[in-house]
Amino acid sequence: MKIGFFGCSMTEGGGLNSPVWNEYAIKNNIISKEYEGRYEKLRDDYRFSTLVGKELNCEVENLALSRNSNENIINQLYEHKDKFDICVVQFSIFTRRYIWNEPENKFYNISGVDFSEHPYLNNEKLKPLHETYLNYVAYHHNEKYVKDHLCRYVDLFDNLGKRIYWIFYQPVPKMKKRSNVLYWNLVDWANNNRLEFRHFTDGFYNDRHLSLKGNELVANKIVKKIND
């Protein structure tokens, strides 16, 4: 059995590959010293997709991307679904957009962030994309429409005969009750249960991604859903 994981940084293992977390975790004997400076190895070993694979003794592939838009998540699912026996899809922040940039002849996932925070986006050619995104959110974003659109995608993919499990980062839209939807959202669940890095480190590592315990508990929820 092979499971494919799709989503944004929450599924990619965001925060686990941070040098700040790496140093803190080793200094406080939370992880083995063998991970010192091995940021991607630490992320790949402790993110919930890997833990699901270990628990179910199966192969997994994680195709999630940091700041991924829901449009691109659906694109990835459509392109790769036939490679997997099971797909786990985590929807991202509703306002994120997948925008074409003609000067560079490529698409970008754009989120509501200052470009200066992300050096790989910090160039003059891409600043118009950020302005386009902010204009879209301010004047053209309709959250009900976006949620309804995602529910339609769930309907369509569920009619393909594939085993797909759906997770939401933000509150789950109103939809027909389905056994393959995990009816809790990552952002509220992690915050309310103090399962973010900022909680685990008492604010030293001020990051809102899932802590080690958070990844473990998400993996448990997915395994239970698959087994059920």
XYZ file of C-alpha atoms in Angstrom:
228
model
C 0.000 0.000 0.000
C 1.202 3.503 -0.845
C -0.252 6.739 0.581
C 0.127 10.172 -0.984
C -0.059 13.324 1.140
C -1.048 16.698 -0.293
C -1.303 20.101 1.381
C 0.589 23.162 2.544
C 3.342 23.557 5.141
C 1.248 21.883 7.850
C 1.540 18.602 5.933
C 5.005 19.335 4.540
C 6.300 19.438 8.128
C 6.657 23.196 8.479
C 8.732 24.337 11.441
C 10.428 20.980 11.913
C 13.233 22.006 9.542
C 13.974 25.306 11.275
C 17.556 25.907 12.511
C 16.037 27.555 15.614
C 14.025 24.441 16.429
C 16.969 22.185 15.585
C 19.249 23.961 18.056
C 16.569 24.179 20.772
C 15.573 20.521 20.476
C 19.137 19.242 20.650
C 20.098 21.567 23.513
C 17.092 20.355 25.534
C 17.623 16.659 24.683
C 14.330 16.442 22.792
C 15.879 14.865 19.709
C 19.093 12.952 19.069
C 22.308 14.859 18.355
C 22.492 12.961 15.063
C 19.996 15.533 13.736
C 22.252 18.517 14.435
C 22.239 20.663 11.305
C 20.226 18.052 9.394
C 17.125 20.192 9.054
C 15.352 18.373 6.218
C 16.116 14.948 7.715
C 14.556 16.039 11.013
C 11.460 17.308 9.203
C 11.067 14.204 7.086
C 11.408 11.833 10.048
C 8.966 13.590 12.408
C 6.170 14.938 10.192
C 2.833 13.188 10.484
C 2.924 11.607 7.013
C 6.051 9.659 7.981
C 4.477 8.605 11.281
C 1.396 7.327 9.435
C 3.620 5.264 7.160
C 5.451 3.740 10.112
C 2.232 2.903 11.952
C 0.615 1.279 8.909
C 3.896 -0.239 7.684
C 3.456 1.218 4.217
C 5.177 3.521 1.750
C 4.301 7.224 1.805
C 5.101 10.163 -0.439
C 4.678 13.740 0.744
C 3.878 16.203 -2.041
C 2.859 19.113 0.199
C 4.401 22.546 -0.384
C 4.880 25.500 1.923
C 2.306 28.274 1.227
C 0.501 25.979 -1.204
C -2.824 27.247 -2.541
C -5.941 25.093 -2.651
C -6.030 25.381 -6.432
C -2.552 23.904 -6.703
C -3.322 21.226 -4.110
C -6.217 20.093 -6.310
C -3.955 20.232 -9.369
C -1.403 18.020 -7.637
C -4.058 15.575 -6.480
C -5.476 15.255 -9.990
C -2.028 14.746 -11.506
C -0.732 12.183 -8.995
C -3.818 10.404 -7.624
C -3.297 7.228 -9.654
C 0.130 6.648 -8.078
C -1.438 5.963 -4.691
C -3.810 3.498 -3.061
C -4.843 6.186 -0.561
C -4.608 9.979 -0.720
C -4.670 12.323 2.297
C -5.475 15.876 1.250
C -5.115 18.873 3.556
C -6.756 22.047 2.292
C -4.855 25.290 2.921
C -5.819 28.866 3.843
C -8.876 29.893 1.830
C -7.429 33.198 0.556
C -4.269 31.757 -0.966
C -4.051 32.052 -4.750
C -2.302 30.332 -7.629
C -1.197 33.188 -9.909
C 0.514 33.212 -13.304
C 3.517 35.513 -13.739
C 4.056 36.228 -17.429
C 7.636 37.669 -17.174
C 8.864 34.438 -15.595
C 6.504 32.155 -17.496
C 5.423 30.250 -14.382
C 2.801 30.003 -11.649
C 3.308 31.047 -8.024
C 1.398 30.230 -4.870
C 0.752 33.630 -3.286
C -0.274 34.233 0.306
C -0.930 37.302 2.451
C 2.657 37.870 3.486
C 5.237 40.591 3.087
C 7.623 39.570 0.292
C 10.572 40.653 2.431
C 9.898 37.651 4.678
C 10.608 35.273 1.814
C 13.868 35.959 -0.060
C 13.010 33.668 -2.958
C 10.049 35.942 -3.723
C 11.904 39.192 -3.108
C 12.399 40.470 -6.623
C 10.890 43.279 -8.669
C 9.262 40.971 -11.207
C 7.114 39.372 -8.522
C 5.966 42.454 -6.636
C 3.032 42.969 -9.044
C 1.825 39.483 -8.089
C 1.649 40.493 -4.469
C -0.283 43.632 -5.384
C -2.664 41.530 -7.488
C -3.175 39.166 -4.582
C -3.895 41.953 -2.085
C -6.339 43.537 -4.525
C -8.078 40.186 -4.988
C -8.455 39.592 -1.243
C -9.687 43.133 -0.634
C -12.236 43.340 -3.440
C -12.916 39.951 -5.019
C -12.575 37.203 -2.416
C -15.869 35.624 -1.356
C -15.257 33.019 1.322
C -18.615 31.271 0.907
C -17.940 30.813 -2.795
C -14.451 29.431 -2.086
C -15.788 26.990 0.502
C -18.576 25.845 -1.817
C -15.987 25.368 -4.553
C -13.887 23.102 -2.319
C -16.961 21.084 -1.358
C -17.634 20.520 -5.068
C -14.081 19.267 -5.530
C -14.611 16.832 -2.658
C -17.804 15.616 -4.348
C -16.095 15.183 -7.693
C -13.038 13.340 -6.401
C -15.117 11.098 -4.160
C -16.923 9.869 -7.275
C -13.686 8.613 -8.821
C -13.582 5.504 -6.675
C -10.336 6.527 -4.961
C -9.744 6.333 -1.217
C -9.254 9.991 -0.345
C -9.309 11.519 3.143
C -9.843 15.246 3.544
C -8.440 17.570 6.237
C -9.028 21.329 6.513
C -6.626 23.924 7.865
C -9.454 26.382 8.541
C -12.977 25.541 9.803
C -14.662 22.830 7.762
C -17.334 24.189 5.377
C -20.879 22.970 5.700
C -21.183 19.850 3.582
C -22.931 16.537 3.374
C -21.712 14.251 6.154
C -18.902 12.066 4.879
C -16.945 9.282 6.537
C -13.726 10.331 4.778
C -13.650 13.913 6.110
C -11.837 14.628 9.374
C -14.271 17.061 10.972
C -11.841 19.285 12.841
C -9.562 21.983 11.507
C -5.837 22.146 12.112
C -5.493 25.796 13.074
C -8.112 25.829 15.851
C -7.380 22.299 17.050
C -3.639 22.935 17.366
C -4.127 26.289 19.088
C -6.825 25.128 21.506
C -4.811 22.064 22.507
C -1.498 23.955 22.685
C 0.115 21.758 20.049
C 2.105 24.409 18.199
C 5.848 24.996 18.517
C 5.235 28.283 20.334
C 3.348 26.386 23.037
C 5.868 23.556 23.281
C 8.829 25.928 23.680
C 7.025 28.488 25.898
C 7.390 31.089 23.170
C 11.120 30.603 22.526
C 10.390 29.275 19.039
C 7.433 31.446 18.044
C 6.101 29.246 15.261
C 2.490 28.186 14.687
C 3.173 24.890 12.951
C 2.590 21.540 14.628
C 4.952 20.504 17.414
C 6.272 16.959 17.669
C 3.243 16.021 19.773
C 0.952 17.773 17.314
C 2.327 15.739 14.405
C 1.990 12.555 16.444
C -1.651 13.222 17.292
C -2.565 14.145 13.706
C -0.953 10.904 12.548
C -3.033 8.991 15.098
C -6.235 10.619 13.825
C -5.403 9.739 10.216
C -4.488 6.143 11.060
C -7.728 5.715 12.996
C -9.744 7.136 10.102
C -8.037 4.838 7.594
C -8.497 1.783 9.821
C -12.140 2.623 10.452
